């Protein structure tokens, strides 16, 4: 259950002001079909979390306990640093003419593939040797993290996301750094 809760919280946090969130807001405004958008985001989140969790369980069987601790620490450290870094603008998929569900599904899956949330899911699955709880936590957390963009859309642009993103990025970076120092036996 710890794997579910930590993955849910961390994946929701790292979505704050992320490109996936901005894409979801833009697509929600463009298509005005909230049901299809939510379903597509949930499906994309489940697919991405499944890939990450299964990969994490496979990797978890190959590496030592100390390396797993370092893998988890680095996933948080790099996720936090990624929140602090500049992001290139998101492609709003204006040229895509495949409908709201498929556009949102593929757009979110492409942006999420190899993103910080997936590394957190993979590292949690590797550490816990369980794919189910990190998969569920990651899928729910990612969906919850993207939900404000689907609900508030253009209002989201007026929110002070940058300071919140920097504050949360600092916290996640600090936790990752602390866990990395622990993994090396320095703390």
N, CA and C atoms as an extended XYZ file, in Angstrom:
561
Properties=species:S:1:pos:R:3:atomname:S:1:resname:S:1:resid:I:1 pbc="F F F"
N         0.820       -1.195        0.000 N   UNK     1
C         0.000        0.000        0.000 CA  UNK     1
C         0.868        1.264        0.000 C   UNK     1
N         2.046        1.187        0.623 N   UNK     2
C         2.968        2.329        0.619 CA  UNK     2
C         3.345        2.704       -0.815 C   UNK     2
N         3.558        1.682       -1.648 N   UNK     3
C         3.915        1.937       -3.045 CA  UNK     3
C         2.794        2.680       -3.752 C   UNK     3
N         1.550        2.363       -3.448 N   UNK     4
C         0.410        3.043       -4.054 CA  UNK     4
C         0.371        4.510       -3.648 C   UNK     4
N         0.460        4.759       -2.350 N   UNK     5
C         0.323        6.129       -1.835 CA  UNK     5
C         1.481        7.013       -2.289 C   UNK     5
N         2.711        6.539       -2.159 N   UNK     6
C         3.845        7.386       -2.542 CA  UNK     6
C         3.851        7.651       -4.048 C   UNK     6
N         3.538        6.640       -4.832 N   UNK     7
C         3.512        6.839       -6.281 CA  UNK     7
C         2.392        7.789       -6.674 C   UNK     7
N         1.229        7.633       -6.061 N   UNK     8
C         0.104        8.524       -6.345 CA  UNK     8
C         0.482        9.972       -6.041 C   UNK     8
N         1.007       10.215       -4.853 N   UNK     9
C         1.354       11.588       -4.460 CA  UNK     9
C         2.448       12.171       -5.350 C   UNK     9
N         3.494       11.415       -5.575 N   UNK    10
C         4.619       11.942       -6.352 CA  UNK    10
C         4.251       12.186       -7.811 C   UNK    10
N         3.516       11.265       -8.420 N   UNK    11
C         3.160       11.477       -9.825 CA  UNK    11
C         2.169       12.620       -9.983 C   UNK    11
N         1.314       12.817       -8.999 N   UNK    12
C         0.398       13.973       -9.062 CA  UNK    12
C         1.175       15.274       -8.916 C   UNK    12
N         2.136       15.303       -8.011 N   UNK    13
C         2.924       16.513       -7.769 CA  UNK    13
C         3.743       16.897       -8.994 C   UNK    13
N         4.382       15.913       -9.632 N   UNK    14
C         5.278       16.253      -10.747 CA  UNK    14
C         4.524       16.700      -11.996 C   UNK    14
N         3.211       16.592      -12.010 N   UNK    15
C         2.421       17.083      -13.150 CA  UNK    15
C         2.177       18.587      -13.081 C   UNK    15
N         2.434       19.192      -11.935 N   UNK    16
C         2.137       20.614      -11.738 CA  UNK    16
C         2.855       21.481      -12.768 C   UNK    16
N         2.085       22.130      -13.611 N   UNK    17
C         2.650       23.023      -14.631 CA  UNK    17
C         3.455       22.322      -15.698 C   UNK    17
N         3.333       21.003      -15.773 N   UNK    18
C         4.098       20.228      -16.740 CA  UNK    18
C         3.489       20.357      -18.130 C   UNK    18
N         4.243       19.962      -19.124 N   UNK    19
C         3.768       20.051      -20.505 CA  UNK    19
C         2.504       19.231      -20.721 C   UNK    19
N         2.388       18.095      -20.069 N   UNK    20
C         1.179       17.278      -20.219 CA  UNK    20
C        -0.044       18.024      -19.710 C   UNK    20
N         0.124       18.743      -18.624 N   UNK    21
C        -0.981       19.517      -18.065 CA  UNK    21
C        -1.384       20.635      -19.031 C   UNK    21
N        -0.398       21.303      -19.603 N   UNK    22
C        -0.685       22.365      -20.560 CA  UNK    22
C        -1.363       21.812      -21.819 C   UNK    22
N        -0.909       20.656      -22.287 N   UNK    23
C        -1.543       20.030      -23.445 CA  UNK    23
C        -2.995       19.676      -23.135 C   UNK    23
N        -3.238       19.127      -21.962 N   UNK    24
C        -4.607       18.755      -21.586 CA  UNK    24
C        -5.520       19.974      -21.546 C   UNK    24
N        -5.026       21.079      -21.012 N   UNK    25
C        -5.835       22.306      -20.971 CA  UNK    25
C        -6.157       22.778      -22.380 C   UNK    25
N        -5.157       22.765      -23.255 N   UNK    26
C        -5.371       23.215      -24.632 CA  UNK    26
C        -6.350       22.303      -25.374 C   UNK    26
N        -6.209       21.003      -25.196 N   UNK    27
C        -7.109       20.077      -25.873 CA  UNK    27
C        -8.526       20.155      -25.310 C   UNK    27
N        -8.642       20.366      -24.011 N   UNK    28
C        -9.970       20.489      -23.406 CA  UNK    28
C       -10.690       21.726      -23.933 C   UNK    28
N        -9.956       22.825      -24.112 N   UNK    29
C       -10.567       24.032      -24.680 CA  UNK    29
C       -10.932       23.818      -26.152 C   UNK    29
N       -10.060       23.139      -26.870 N   UNK    30
C       -10.279       22.940      -28.310 CA  UNK    30
C       -11.469       22.022      -28.591 C   UNK    30
N       -11.576       20.931      -27.854 N   UNK    31
C       -12.596       19.939      -28.166 CA  UNK    31
C       -13.878       20.089      -27.339 C   UNK    31
N       -13.805       20.663      -26.156 N   UNK    32
C       -14.977       20.850      -25.288 CA  UNK    32
C       -15.770       19.554      -25.106 C   UNK    32
N       -15.049       18.472      -24.906 N   UNK    33
C       -15.681       17.172      -24.652 CA  UNK    33
C       -15.043       16.582      -23.394 C   UNK    33
N       -15.456       17.026      -22.215 N   UNK    34
C       -14.789       16.619      -20.985 CA  UNK    34
C       -14.799       15.115      -20.738 C   UNK    34
N       -15.898       14.449      -21.048 N   UNK    35
C       -15.957       13.006      -20.826 CA  UNK    35
C       -14.919       12.252      -21.630 C   UNK    35
N       -14.802       12.584      -22.900 N   UNK    36
C       -13.815       11.926      -23.751 CA  UNK    36
C       -12.400       12.269      -23.320 C   UNK    36
N       -12.189       13.519      -22.920 N   UNK    37
C       -10.852       13.940      -22.497 CA  UNK    37
C       -10.429       13.196      -21.231 C   UNK    37
N       -11.312       13.119      -20.254 N   UNK    38
C       -10.988       12.430      -18.996 CA  UNK    38
C       -10.722       10.955      -19.260 C   UNK    38
N       -11.543       10.333      -20.078 N   UNK    39
C       -11.354        8.918      -20.408 CA  UNK    39
C       -10.025        8.703      -21.131 C   UNK    39
N        -9.694        9.582      -22.053 N   UNK    40
C        -8.434        9.459      -22.787 CA  UNK    40
C        -7.232        9.636      -21.866 C   UNK    40
N        -7.304       10.621      -20.975 N   UNK    41
C        -6.201       10.845      -20.033 CA  UNK    41
C        -6.054        9.648      -19.099 C   UNK    41
N        -7.161        9.111      -18.621 N   UNK    42
C        -7.101        7.930      -17.752 CA  UNK    42
C        -6.504        6.744      -18.501 C   UNK    42
N        -6.936        6.517      -19.742 N   UNK    43
C        -6.398        5.402      -20.531 CA  UNK    43
C        -4.899        5.589      -20.798 C   UNK    43
N        -4.485        6.801      -21.147 N   UNK    44
C        -3.066        7.075      -21.390 CA  UNK    44
C        -2.251        6.898      -20.111 C   UNK    44
N        -2.814        7.329      -18.993 N   UNK    45
C        -2.117        7.194      -17.702 CA  UNK    45
C        -1.964        5.733      -17.314 C   UNK    45
N        -2.996        4.942      -17.524 N   UNK    46
C        -2.919        3.515      -17.204 CA  UNK    46
C        -1.892        2.826      -18.101 C   UNK    46
N        -1.918        3.124      -19.395 N   UNK    47
C        -0.967        2.502      -20.320 CA  UNK    47
C         0.472        2.864      -19.959 C   UNK    47
N         0.721        4.150      -19.714 N   UNK    48
C         2.071        4.578      -19.359 CA  UNK    48
C         2.533        3.994      -18.037 C   UNK    48
N         1.632        3.967      -17.055 N   UNK    49
C         1.986        3.413      -15.743 CA  UNK    49
C         2.236        1.912      -15.836 C   UNK    49
N         1.481        1.220      -16.683 N   UNK    50
C         1.686       -0.220      -16.842 CA  UNK    50
C         3.068       -0.518      -17.425 C   UNK    50
N         3.438        0.232      -18.443 N   UNK    51
C         4.762        0.043      -19.053 CA  UNK    51
C         5.856        0.297      -18.015 C   UNK    51
N         5.718        1.395      -17.281 N   UNK    52
C         6.737        1.750      -16.285 CA  UNK    52
C         6.798        0.724      -15.152 C   UNK    52
N         5.641        0.308      -14.652 N   UNK    53
C         5.621       -0.634      -13.529 CA  UNK    53
C         6.186       -1.994      -13.937 C   UNK    53
N         5.810       -2.475      -15.097 N   UNK    54
C         6.341       -3.761      -15.553 CA  UNK    54
C         7.845       -3.678      -15.797 C   UNK    54
N         8.287       -2.581      -16.399 N   UNK    55
C         9.728       -2.384      -16.580 CA  UNK    55
C        10.467       -2.320      -15.252 C   UNK    55
N         9.862       -1.639      -14.282 N   UNK    56
C        10.478       -1.539      -12.965 CA  UNK    56
C        10.617       -2.881      -12.275 C   UNK    56
N         9.585       -3.714      -12.363 N   UNK    57
C         9.646       -5.043      -11.742 CA  UNK    57
C        10.728       -5.895      -12.402 C   UNK    57
N        10.837       -5.793      -13.719 N   UNK    58
C        11.876       -6.553      -14.427 CA  UNK    58
C        13.258       -6.081      -13.996 C   UNK    58
N        13.466       -4.765      -13.970 N   UNK    59
C        14.761       -4.216      -13.561 CA  UNK    59
C        15.044       -4.545      -12.097 C   UNK    59
N        14.002       -4.528      -11.268 N   UNK    60
C        14.172       -4.803       -9.843 CA  UNK    60
C        14.743       -6.180       -9.558 C   UNK    60
N        14.504       -7.122      -10.448 N   UNK    61
C        15.045       -8.469      -10.266 CA  UNK    61
C        16.509       -8.573      -10.684 C   UNK    61
N        16.991       -7.594      -11.413 N   UNK    62
C        18.356       -7.656      -11.933 CA  UNK    62
C        19.379       -6.947      -11.060 C   UNK    62
N        18.951       -6.002      -10.241 N   UNK    63
C        19.931       -5.190       -9.512 CA  UNK    63
C        19.796       -5.368       -8.005 C   UNK    63
N        20.851       -5.023       -7.304 N   UNK    64
C        20.916       -5.228       -5.860 CA  UNK    64
C        20.019       -4.244       -5.100 C   UNK    64
N        19.849       -4.519       -3.841 N   UNK    65
C        19.026       -3.673       -2.973 CA  UNK    65
C        19.591       -2.249       -2.882 C   UNK    65
N        20.908       -2.122       -2.786 N   UNK    66
C        21.530       -0.794       -2.727 CA  UNK    66
C        21.317       -0.029       -4.033 C   UNK    66
N        21.434       -0.727       -5.148 N   UNK    67
C        21.210       -0.084       -6.438 CA  UNK    67
C        19.747        0.322       -6.589 C   UNK    67
N        18.819       -0.461       -6.043 N   UNK    68
C        17.399       -0.099       -6.082 CA  UNK    68
C        17.140        1.178       -5.283 C   UNK    68
N        17.801        1.280       -4.133 N   UNK    69
C        17.647        2.495       -3.319 CA  UNK    69
C        18.170        3.711       -4.085 C   UNK    69
N        19.291        3.535       -4.772 N   UNK    70
C        19.851        4.633       -5.560 CA  UNK    70
C        18.959        4.952       -6.763 C   UNK    70
N        18.411        3.950       -7.417 N   UNK    71
C        17.505        4.149       -8.553 CA  UNK    71
C        16.291        4.975       -8.111 C   UNK    71
N        15.722        4.625       -6.969 N   UNK    72
C        14.570        5.365       -6.454 CA  UNK    72
C        14.958        6.808       -6.130 C   UNK    72
N        16.095        6.976       -5.468 N   UNK    73
C        16.570        8.316       -5.115 CA  UNK    73
C        16.804        9.162       -6.362 C   UNK    73
N        17.438        8.574       -7.359 N   UNK    74
C        17.713        9.317       -8.593 CA  UNK    74
C        16.433        9.658       -9.353 C   UNK    74
N        15.431        8.779       -9.284 N   UNK    75
C        14.167        9.100       -9.961 CA  UNK    75
C        13.543       10.340       -9.331 C   UNK    75
N        13.627       10.462       -8.019 N   UNK    76
C        13.086       11.652       -7.347 CA  UNK    76
C        13.973       12.874       -7.586 C   UNK    76
N        15.267       12.685       -7.506 N   UNK    77
C        16.198       13.794       -7.710 CA  UNK    77
C        16.027       14.397       -9.103 C   UNK    77
N        15.991       13.555      -10.114 N   UNK    78
C        15.845       14.062      -11.480 CA  UNK    78
C        14.440       14.585      -11.753 C   UNK    78
N        13.425       14.006      -11.107 N   UNK    79
C        12.064       14.539      -11.265 CA  UNK    79
C        11.991       15.944      -10.687 C   UNK    79
N        12.570       16.123       -9.507 N   UNK    80
C        12.576       17.450       -8.891 CA  UNK    80
C        13.358       18.452       -9.710 C   UNK    80
N        14.522       18.038      -10.208 N   UNK    81
C        15.316       18.935      -11.033 CA  UNK    81
C        14.591       19.258      -12.341 C   UNK    81
N        13.855       18.278      -12.858 N   UNK    82
C        13.068       18.514      -14.066 CA  UNK    82
C        11.966       19.531      -13.836 C   UNK    82
N        11.430       19.564      -12.624 N   UNK    83
C        10.404       20.553      -12.304 CA  UNK    83
C        11.009       21.953      -12.227 C   UNK    83
N        12.267       22.024      -11.864 N   UNK    84
C        12.938       23.321      -11.732 CA  UNK    84
C        13.469       23.842      -13.072 C   UNK    84
N        13.650       22.952      -14.024 N   UNK    85
C        14.267       23.318      -15.295 CA  UNK    85
C        13.271       24.001      -16.234 C   UNK    85
N        13.815       24.717      -17.204 N   UNK    86
C        13.011       25.333      -18.251 CA  UNK    86
C        12.414       24.229      -19.108 C   UNK    86
N        11.210       24.444      -19.562 N   UNK    87
C        10.551       23.486      -20.444 CA  UNK    87
C        10.306       24.133      -21.791 C   UNK    87
N        10.532       23.377      -22.832 N   UNK    88
C        10.215       23.904      -24.150 CA  UNK    88
C         8.699       23.918      -24.316 C   UNK    88
N         8.201       24.782      -25.174 N   UNK    89
C         6.746       24.875      -25.368 CA  UNK    89
C         6.165       23.549      -25.865 C   UNK    89
N         4.933       23.333      -25.494 N   UNK    90
C         4.252       22.103      -25.883 CA  UNK    90
C         3.587       22.278      -27.252 C   UNK    90
N         3.665       21.233      -28.064 N   UNK    91
C         2.965       21.211      -29.346 CA  UNK    91
C         1.490       20.969      -29.036 C   UNK    91
N         0.623       21.855      -29.471 N   UNK    92
C        -0.800       21.760      -29.156 CA  UNK    92
C        -1.560       20.832      -30.099 C   UNK    92
N        -0.869       20.150      -30.974 N   UNK    93
C        -1.435       19.138      -31.863 CA  UNK    93
C        -2.553       19.689      -32.746 C   UNK    93
N        -2.384       20.934      -33.183 N   UNK    94
C        -3.395       21.588      -34.016 CA  UNK    94
C        -3.629       20.856      -35.332 C   UNK    94
N        -2.614       20.235      -35.868 N   UNK    95
C        -2.740       19.556      -37.146 CA  UNK    95
C        -3.358       18.165      -37.044 C   UNK    95
N        -3.542       17.673      -35.855 N   UNK    96
C        -4.108       16.342      -35.678 CA  UNK    96
C        -5.612       16.402      -35.900 C   UNK    96
N        -6.115       15.605      -36.790 N   UNK    97
C        -7.548       15.583      -37.125 CA  UNK    97
C        -8.131       14.190      -36.874 C   UNK    97
N        -7.836       13.626      -35.725 N   UNK    98
C        -8.283       12.258      -35.440 CA  UNK    98
C        -9.300       12.197      -34.304 C   UNK    98
N        -9.851       13.316      -33.923 N   UNK    99
C       -10.887       13.340      -32.895 CA  UNK    99
C       -10.331       13.566      -31.505 C   UNK    99
N       -11.190       13.982      -30.594 N   UNK   100
C       -10.740       14.359      -29.256 CA  UNK   100
C       -10.152       13.209      -28.448 C   UNK   100
N       -10.788       12.048      -28.479 N   UNK   101
C       -10.312       10.940      -27.654 CA  UNK   101
C        -8.932       10.472      -28.103 C   UNK   101
N        -8.783       10.174      -29.386 N   UNK   102
C        -7.516        9.634      -29.887 CA  UNK   102
C        -6.405       10.690      -29.811 C   UNK   102
N        -6.736       11.944      -30.097 N   UNK   103
C        -5.734       13.009      -29.998 CA  UNK   103
C        -5.228       13.135      -28.567 C   UNK   103
N        -6.149       13.161      -27.604 N   UNK   104
C        -5.747       13.273      -26.193 CA  UNK   104
C        -4.996       12.028      -25.743 C   UNK   104
N        -5.487       10.863      -26.117 N   UNK   105
C        -4.845        9.610      -25.722 CA  UNK   105
C        -3.399        9.558      -26.225 C   UNK   105
N        -3.215        9.755      -27.519 N   UNK   106
C        -1.867        9.671      -28.089 CA  UNK   106
C        -0.981       10.832      -27.638 C   UNK   106
N        -1.548       12.031      -27.578 N   UNK   107
C        -0.770       13.192      -27.153 CA  UNK   107
C        -0.228       13.038      -25.744 C   UNK   107
N        -1.081       12.622      -24.824 N   UNK   108
C        -0.646       12.439      -23.431 CA  UNK   108
C         0.323       11.267      -23.327 C   UNK   108
N         0.038       10.169      -24.026 N   UNK   109
C         0.960        9.025      -23.975 CA  UNK   109
C         2.344        9.402      -24.478 C   UNK   109
N         2.403       10.145      -25.571 N   UNK   110
C         3.694       10.537      -26.132 CA  UNK   110
C         4.452       11.447      -25.158 C   UNK   110
N         3.753       12.416      -24.573 N   UNK   111
C         4.425       13.317      -23.628 CA  UNK   111
C         4.844       12.596      -22.345 C   UNK   111
N         4.056       11.627      -21.913 N   UNK   112
C         4.363       10.927      -20.670 CA  UNK   112
C         5.445        9.857      -20.826 C   UNK   112
N         5.629        9.371      -22.058 N   UNK   113
C         6.574        8.270      -22.252 CA  UNK   113
C         7.991        8.732      -21.905 C   UNK   113
N         8.581        8.075      -20.929 N   UNK   114
C         9.926        8.419      -20.489 CA  UNK   114
C         9.996        9.673      -19.648 C   UNK   114
N         8.867       10.181      -19.200 N   UNK   115
C         8.828       11.389      -18.386 CA  UNK   115
C         9.121       11.031      -16.921 C   UNK   115
N         9.263       12.047      -16.108 N   UNK   116
C         9.645       11.851      -14.712 CA  UNK   116
C         8.681       10.970      -13.935 C   UNK   116
N         7.394       11.087      -14.214 N   UNK   117
C         6.414       10.251      -13.526 CA  UNK   117
C         6.628        8.779      -13.805 C   UNK   117
N         6.989        8.450      -15.033 N   UNK   118
C         7.229        7.046      -15.365 CA  UNK   118
C         8.460        6.497      -14.644 C   UNK   118
N         9.475        7.323      -14.476 N   UNK   119
C        10.652        6.856      -13.740 CA  UNK   119
C        10.327        6.642      -12.264 C   UNK   119
N         9.476        7.478      -11.713 N   UNK   120
C         9.056        7.290      -10.320 CA  UNK   120
C         8.269        5.990      -10.185 C   UNK   120
N         7.363        5.731      -11.115 N   UNK   121
C         6.588        4.485      -11.094 CA  UNK   121
C         7.519        3.283      -11.229 C   UNK   121
N         8.441        3.342      -12.191 N   UNK   122
C         9.372        2.233      -12.410 CA  UNK   122
C        10.247        1.994      -11.188 C   UNK   122
N        10.764        3.062      -10.598 N   UNK   123
C        11.632        2.912       -9.428 CA  UNK   123
C        10.860        2.365       -8.232 C   UNK   123
N         9.625        2.794       -8.068 N   UNK   124
C         8.806        2.283       -6.967 CA  UNK   124
C         8.489        0.809       -7.190 C   UNK   124
N         8.153        0.441       -8.419 N   UNK   125
C         7.875       -0.967       -8.723 CA  UNK   125
C         9.121       -1.824       -8.527 C   UNK   125
N        10.270       -1.309       -8.938 N   UNK   126
C        11.519       -2.058       -8.770 CA  UNK   126
C        11.829       -2.245       -7.291 C   UNK   126
N        11.648       -1.191       -6.524 N   UNK   127
C        11.957       -1.239       -5.086 CA  UNK   127
C        10.999       -2.154       -4.332 C   UNK   127
N         9.728       -2.128       -4.707 N   UNK   128
C         8.734       -2.923       -3.990 CA  UNK   128
C         8.550       -4.328       -4.567 C   UNK   128
N         9.154       -4.599       -5.734 N   UNK   129
C         8.993       -5.877       -6.445 CA  UNK   129
C         7.519       -6.193       -6.682 C   UNK   129
N         6.751       -5.149       -6.960 N   UNK   130
C         5.319       -5.291       -7.193 CA  UNK   130
C         4.919       -4.315       -8.290 C   UNK   130
N         4.227       -4.795       -9.286 N   UNK   131
C         3.807       -3.919      -10.378 CA  UNK   131
C         2.435       -3.302      -10.142 C   UNK   131
N         1.581       -3.983       -9.391 N   UNK   132
C         0.182       -3.569       -9.286 CA  UNK   132
C         0.010       -2.250       -8.546 C   UNK   132
N         0.542       -2.125       -7.334 N   UNK   133
C         0.325       -0.902       -6.546 CA  UNK   133
C         0.984        0.321       -7.165 C   UNK   133
N         2.233        0.232       -7.637 N   UNK   134
C         2.802        1.399       -8.319 CA  UNK   134
C         2.048        1.754       -9.602 C   UNK   134
N         1.572        0.746      -10.339 N   UNK   135
C         0.788        1.000      -11.547 CA  UNK   135
C        -0.484        1.766      -11.182 C   UNK   135
N        -1.220        1.273      -10.208 N   UNK   136
C        -2.468        1.930       -9.811 CA  UNK   136
C        -2.208        3.329       -9.249 C   UNK   136
N        -1.211        3.453       -8.372 N   UNK   137
C        -0.884        4.758       -7.804 CA  UNK   137
C        -0.433        5.744       -8.853 C   UNK   137
N         0.391        5.267       -9.788 N   UNK   138
C         0.879        6.134      -10.853 CA  UNK   138
C        -0.217        6.567      -11.806 C   UNK   138
N        -1.105        5.640      -12.154 N   UNK   139
C        -2.204        5.979      -13.071 CA  UNK   139
C        -3.161        6.971      -12.418 C   UNK   139
N        -3.508        6.725      -11.167 N   UNK   140
C        -4.419        7.639      -10.461 CA  UNK   140
C        -3.745        8.987      -10.224 C   UNK   140
N        -2.481        8.965       -9.800 N   UNK   141
C        -1.757       10.211       -9.536 CA  UNK   141
C        -1.590       11.060      -10.775 C   UNK   141
N        -1.229       10.426      -11.886 N   UNK   142
C        -1.071       11.168      -13.139 CA  UNK   142
C        -2.406       11.760      -13.574 C   UNK   142
N        -3.457       10.965      -13.490 N   UNK   143
C        -4.790       11.454      -13.869 CA  UNK   143
C        -5.213       12.608      -12.971 C   UNK   143
N        -5.010       12.465      -11.663 N   UNK   144
C        -5.364       13.556      -10.743 CA  UNK   144
C        -4.525       14.802      -11.005 C   UNK   144
N        -3.254       14.610      -11.335 N   UNK   145
C        -2.381       15.750      -11.637 CA  UNK   145
C        -2.782       16.485      -12.897 C   UNK   145
N        -3.388       15.775      -13.843 N   UNK   146
C        -3.818       16.399      -15.095 CA  UNK   146
C        -5.255       16.912      -15.032 C   UNK   146
N        -5.999       16.475      -14.043 N   UNK   147
C        -7.410       16.845      -13.933 CA  UNK   147
C        -7.654       18.353      -13.824 C   UNK   147
N        -6.856       19.121      -13.068 N   UNK   148
C        -7.109       20.573      -13.031 CA  UNK   148
C        -7.094       21.212      -14.420 C   UNK   148
N        -6.231       20.718      -15.291 N   UNK   149
C        -6.164       21.266      -16.651 CA  UNK   149
C        -7.440       20.959      -17.427 C   UNK   149
N        -8.007       19.790      -17.192 N   UNK   150
C        -9.231       19.414      -17.894 CA  UNK   150
C       -10.446       20.154      -17.348 C   UNK   150
N       -10.420       20.474      -16.075 N   UNK   151
C       -11.572       21.137      -15.441 CA  UNK   151
C       -11.513       22.647      -15.620 C   UNK   151
N       -10.346       23.245      -15.316 N   UNK   152
C       -10.250       24.708      -15.304 CA  UNK   152
C        -9.658       25.298      -16.571 C   UNK   152
N        -9.109       24.511      -17.434 N   UNK   153
C        -8.618       24.881      -18.758 CA  UNK   153
C        -7.919       26.238      -18.811 C   UNK   153
N        -8.556       27.267      -19.399 N   UNK   154
C        -7.885       28.559      -19.574 CA  UNK   154
C        -7.678       29.299      -18.263 C   UNK   154
N        -8.466       28.983      -17.237 N   UNK   155
C        -8.250       29.597      -15.921 CA  UNK   155
C        -6.910       29.163      -15.340 C   UNK   155
N        -6.465       27.989      -15.730 N   UNK   156
C        -5.193       27.460      -15.246 CA  UNK   156
C        -4.032       28.394      -15.588 C   UNK   156
N        -4.127       29.085      -16.715 N   UNK   157
C        -3.075       30.011      -17.142 CA  UNK   157
C        -2.922       31.179      -16.182 C   UNK   157
N        -3.962       31.510      -15.453 N   UNK   158
C        -3.894       32.626      -14.503 CA  UNK   158
C        -3.402       32.205      -13.126 C   UNK   158
N        -3.294       30.924      -12.906 N   UNK   159
C        -2.826       30.426      -11.618 CA  UNK   159
C        -1.316       30.616      -11.509 C   UNK   159
N        -0.810       30.820      -10.313 N   UNK   160
C         0.650       30.977      -10.130 CA  UNK   160
C         1.353       29.617      -10.125 C   UNK   160
N         1.343       28.937      -11.259 N   UNK   161
C         1.913       27.595      -11.318 CA  UNK   161
C         3.432       27.587      -11.212 C   UNK   161
N         4.074       28.604      -11.738 N   UNK   162
C         5.545       28.617      -11.714 CA  UNK   162
C         6.092       28.582      -10.285 C   UNK   162
N         5.633       29.462       -9.376 N   UNK   163
C         6.163       29.376       -8.012 CA  UNK   163
C         5.815       28.056       -7.317 C   UNK   163
N         4.625       27.552       -7.579 N   UNK   164
C         4.229       26.269       -6.985 CA  UNK   164
C         5.103       25.150       -7.538 C   UNK   164
N         5.321       25.186       -8.839 N   UNK   165
C         6.162       24.169       -9.476 CA  UNK   165
C         7.590       24.229       -8.933 C   UNK   165
N         8.114       25.435       -8.758 N   UNK   166
C         9.477       25.583       -8.233 CA  UNK   166
C         9.551       25.090       -6.784 C   UNK   166
N         8.556       25.440       -5.980 N   UNK   167
C         8.545       24.996       -4.580 CA  UNK   167
C         8.463       23.474       -4.492 C   UNK   167
N         7.553       22.893       -5.257 N   UNK   168
C         7.411       21.434       -5.234 CA  UNK   168
C         8.646       20.761       -5.821 C   UNK   168
N         9.201       21.346       -6.870 N   UNK   169
C        10.427       20.812       -7.448 CA  UNK   169
C        11.570       20.833       -6.450 C   UNK   169
N        11.645       21.902       -5.666 N   UNK   170
C        12.675       21.985       -4.631 CA  UNK   170
C        12.507       20.906       -3.573 C   UNK   170
N        11.274       20.663       -3.172 N   UNK   171
C        10.997       19.637       -2.160 CA  UNK   171
C        11.340       18.247       -2.705 C   UNK   171
N        10.890       17.939       -3.906 N   UNK   172
C        11.166       16.622       -4.498 CA  UNK   172
C        12.669       16.447       -4.723 C   UNK   172
N        13.357       17.499       -5.158 N   UNK   173
C        14.815       17.435       -5.334 CA  UNK   173
C        15.511       17.170       -4.002 C   UNK   173
N        15.089       17.866       -2.964 N   UNK   174
C        15.693       17.682       -1.640 CA  UNK   174
C        15.477       16.257       -1.120 C   UNK   174
N        14.281       15.725       -1.306 N   UNK   175
C        14.012       14.350       -0.874 CA  UNK   175
C        14.874       13.382       -1.673 C   UNK   175
N        14.962       13.582       -2.976 N   UNK   176
C        15.803       12.729       -3.814 CA  UNK   176
C        17.264       12.798       -3.414 C   UNK   176
N        17.744       14.001       -3.118 N   UNK   177
C        19.134       14.170       -2.694 CA  UNK   177
C        19.390       13.462       -1.364 C   UNK   177
N        18.484       13.614       -0.438 N   UNK   178
C        18.618       12.945        0.862 CA  UNK   178
C        18.645       11.424        0.690 C   UNK   178
N        17.728       10.898       -0.138 N   UNK   179
C        17.694        9.463       -0.362 CA  UNK   179
C        18.951        8.986       -1.094 C   UNK   179
N        19.498        9.798       -1.998 N   UNK   180
C        20.745        9.427       -2.693 CA  UNK   180
C        21.908        9.398       -1.710 C   UNK   180
N        21.968       10.375       -0.828 N   UNK   181
C        23.028       10.367        0.179 CA  UNK   181
C        22.905        9.156        1.096 C   UNK   181
N        21.679        8.783        1.421 N   UNK   182
C        21.446        7.565        2.219 CA  UNK   182
C        21.867        6.316        1.450 C   UNK   182
N        21.555        6.283        0.164 N   UNK   183
C        21.915        5.118       -0.650 CA  UNK   183
C        23.426        4.938       -0.707 C   UNK   183
N        24.167        6.029       -0.674 N   UNK   184
C        25.621        5.968       -0.658 CA  UNK   184
C        26.179        5.811        0.745 C   UNK   184
N        25.313        5.781        1.762 N   UNK   185
C        25.743        5.629        3.143 CA  UNK   185
C        26.377        6.880        3.721 C   UNK   185
N        26.078        8.038        3.160 N   UNK   186
C        26.670        9.287        3.634 CA  UNK   186
C        25.809        9.996        4.684 C   UNK   186
N        24.596        9.553        4.854 N   UNK   187
C        23.703       10.137        5.867 CA  UNK   187
C        23.090        9.029        6.673 C   UNK   187
